[in-house]
Amino acid sequence: MTSTKNASPATGNGRRFAPGIRLKLIAFMLPLVFLLIILIAAAVTKIANDVIQRDLLQRGVGISRVVALSSGYSILSGDRLAMDSLTAETKQSSGDIEYVSIRDTEDIVLAHSLIKERGNAYSAPTREKALGTFLETRALEVVRGDKKMIEFSTPIFFTGKRIGTVSLAISRDSILAAQRNIRRSIAIAAAVFLGIAFLGTFAIASFITIPVKKLSSGVIELASGAPFHPIPFRSRDELGELTRNFNRMAETILSQKNRLSRYAKDLEESYIATVQVLSASIDARDPYTLGHSTRVSFLACKLGRKLGCSTEEIEHLEKACLFHDVGKIRTPDEILLKEQRLTAMEIGVMQRHPDNGADILGIAPSLHRYIAVVRYHHEWYNGKGYPEGRKGSEIPIHAQIISLADAFDAMTTSRPYRKALTARGAIEEILRFRGTQFSPELTDVFVRMVEEMPPMEAVNVEPAGWKGMAL
Ligand SMILES: [Fe+2]
């Protein structure tokens, strides 16, 4: 059972997804890195292609010139065997050479690496694209049949007179194969770089986000009131400085919070002490009620413990008991101390004390939690009490407990107009009001509790003088 409930703060369960710094950094950095790698790969591919083509042109020009220089004397001397040998050996010198031919000034083929072409007129290729002229050698991109090749044509001079031409063709397949190899290598390198860039970006993002997340957790921990643990940091950079400053700030806040808590506790204790003094002075105004609040507190706390209240609830109940009649400070002495039976009007004035008590407690925020108990400690279980006529569970449980203890103490102490009842007599009266003034369940526990207690002070029994509950 409990009379107070802790309200838990609302939490935002419907929080929308918001990308974190890590995701934002990756989303921003990766496209840039990817674009950079693509541009670098394209530039490297272009440079590699140019280098491959230039090497091939230099090689073709060189071989063609060597053949041209070697074949001059053979042409003049008509040594076809030497020319055949030269074209065949040149063709065999490299796997990508398609053919080598030597022709005269009339473009009649004198020697050819393909024997069937000897003696034929030079046949022009179907498609030509000039690649440039290097010294006397002209390079053309040509197509013969279904093959693409580069044909190098070098004029043959002997003693300054042109006597023929050497044509040498190198397959473009070798260039294409080399370019494919280069592209594959560059693609692999780009993929590796991209992977490294991703990991690097992730590491950089983590380097930033991990300290930020720790700081965020620290703020939540600090705000929740849980024991704060300083956030560890190693770096001496801006994030390390931020963490160090946060730890200092948290320590300052906690120190100030503890100080404020102490002040608030002192202030609350001071308020409580004031009201206690006030309550005690009310008890002291009437010699018949001297010590009433303390006895009520003793009985109510004992009952609270029987009912399984927590230590915190018992403390709350104890203070509420000490305050429960503080409103009587506004009740005039001629009514409070009147030895004769009260008139209806005087009873009305007397019955204002729960509301008056609530008003007095309302002055200090730290005493607000006792207001409900003080206001409703004269309500009846059946709704016939005052000031509001609440009934059953509408009456705070602590107020119901105080109601029993208050009635029992009122009955077992003497009044000017009646003598005190014995504990047994008071129990019988309380049982008479079981289910009307008092909760049946609480009454049963209370009666058992009183019966188990040591015998109360023996007093004269005159129940006729007592008309019900304490006012
Ligand atoms: Fe009262």
PDB file of N, CA, C and O and ligand atoms in Angstrom, residues 292 324-325 328 353-354 374 377-378 386 406 470-471, ligand 1:
ATOM      1  N   HIS A 292      -1.302  14.723  22.594  1.00  0.00           N
ATOM      2  CA  HIS A 292      -2.220  14.000  21.703  1.00  0.00           C
ATOM      3  C   HIS A 292      -1.570  13.658  20.359  1.00  0.00           C
ATOM      4  O   HIS A 292      -1.590  12.512  19.914  1.00  0.00           O
ATOM      5  N   HIS A 324      -1.557  16.988  12.136  1.00  0.00           N
ATOM      6  CA  HIS A 324      -2.940  16.774  11.698  1.00  0.00           C
ATOM      7  C   HIS A 324      -3.930  17.784  12.298  1.00  0.00           C
ATOM      8  O   HIS A 324      -4.908  18.134  11.662  1.00  0.00           O
ATOM      9  N   ASP A 325      -3.661  18.291  13.476  1.00  0.00           N
ATOM     10  CA  ASP A 325      -4.596  19.250  14.089  1.00  0.00           C
ATOM     11  C   ASP A 325      -4.029  20.663  14.129  1.00  0.00           C
ATOM     12  O   ASP A 325      -4.510  21.492  14.924  1.00  0.00           O
ATOM     13  N   LYS A 328      -6.131  23.849  14.292  1.00  0.00           N
ATOM     14  CA  LYS A 328      -6.829  24.300  15.518  1.00  0.00           C
ATOM     15  C   LYS A 328      -6.223  25.582  16.073  1.00  0.00           C
ATOM     16  O   LYS A 328      -6.772  26.174  17.006  1.00  0.00           O
ATOM     17  N   HIS A 353     -11.132  23.037  11.288  1.00  0.00           N
ATOM     18  CA  HIS A 353      -9.682  22.916  11.523  1.00  0.00           C
ATOM     19  C   HIS A 353      -8.951  22.081  10.453  1.00  0.00           C
ATOM     20  O   HIS A 353      -7.782  22.368  10.179  1.00  0.00           O
ATOM     21  N   PRO A 354      -9.579  21.069   9.796  1.00  0.00           N
ATOM     22  CA  PRO A 354      -8.824  20.377   8.732  1.00  0.00           C
ATOM     23  C   PRO A 354      -8.477  21.319   7.564  1.00  0.00           C
ATOM     24  O   PRO A 354      -7.345  21.323   7.064  1.00  0.00           O
ATOM     25  N   VAL A 374      -3.969  15.877   6.140  1.00  0.00           N
ATOM     26  CA  VAL A 374      -4.490  16.786   7.173  1.00  0.00           C
ATOM     27  C   VAL A 374      -5.934  17.178   6.856  1.00  0.00           C
ATOM     28  O   VAL A 374      -6.801  17.205   7.734  1.00  0.00           O
ATOM     29  N   HIS A 377      -8.518  13.971   7.470  1.00  0.00           N
ATOM     30  CA  HIS A 377      -8.397  13.016   8.578  1.00  0.00           C
ATOM     31  C   HIS A 377      -9.691  12.892   9.390  1.00  0.00           C
ATOM     32  O   HIS A 377      -9.779  12.068  10.298  1.00  0.00           O
ATOM     33  N   HIS A 378     -10.712  13.727   9.053  1.00  0.00           N
ATOM     34  CA  HIS A 378     -12.015  13.571   9.720  1.00  0.00           C
ATOM     35  C   HIS A 378     -13.088  13.093   8.755  1.00  0.00           C
ATOM     36  O   HIS A 378     -14.277  13.177   9.066  1.00  0.00           O
ATOM     37  N   TYR A 386     -16.330  15.000   7.424  1.00  0.00           N
ATOM     38  CA  TYR A 386     -16.129  16.361   6.927  1.00  0.00           C
ATOM     39  C   TYR A 386     -14.640  16.523   6.622  1.00  0.00           C
ATOM     40  O   TYR A 386     -13.822  15.713   7.072  1.00  0.00           O
ATOM     41  N   ASP A 406      -6.439   8.727  15.954  1.00  0.00           N
ATOM     42  CA  ASP A 406      -6.971   9.948  16.565  1.00  0.00           C
ATOM     43  C   ASP A 406      -8.176   9.608  17.450  1.00  0.00           C
ATOM     44  O   ASP A 406      -8.264  10.048  18.615  1.00  0.00           O
ATOM     45  N   ALA A 470     -13.185  12.000  17.966  1.00  0.00           N
ATOM     46  CA  ALA A 470     -12.559  13.230  18.426  1.00  0.00           C
ATOM     47  C   ALA A 470     -12.851  14.322  17.425  1.00  0.00           C
ATOM     48  O   ALA A 470     -12.956  14.096  16.229  1.00  0.00           O
ATOM     49  N   LEU A 471     -12.977  15.525  17.909  1.00  0.00           N
ATOM     50  CA  LEU A 471     -13.188  16.651  17.018  1.00  0.00           C
ATOM     51  C   LEU A 471     -11.844  17.279  16.709  1.00  0.00           C
ATOM     52  O   LEU A 471     -11.674  18.029  15.818  1.00  0.00           O
TER      53      LEU A 471
HETATM   54 FE    FE B   1      -8.531  16.655  14.119  1.00  0.00          FE
END
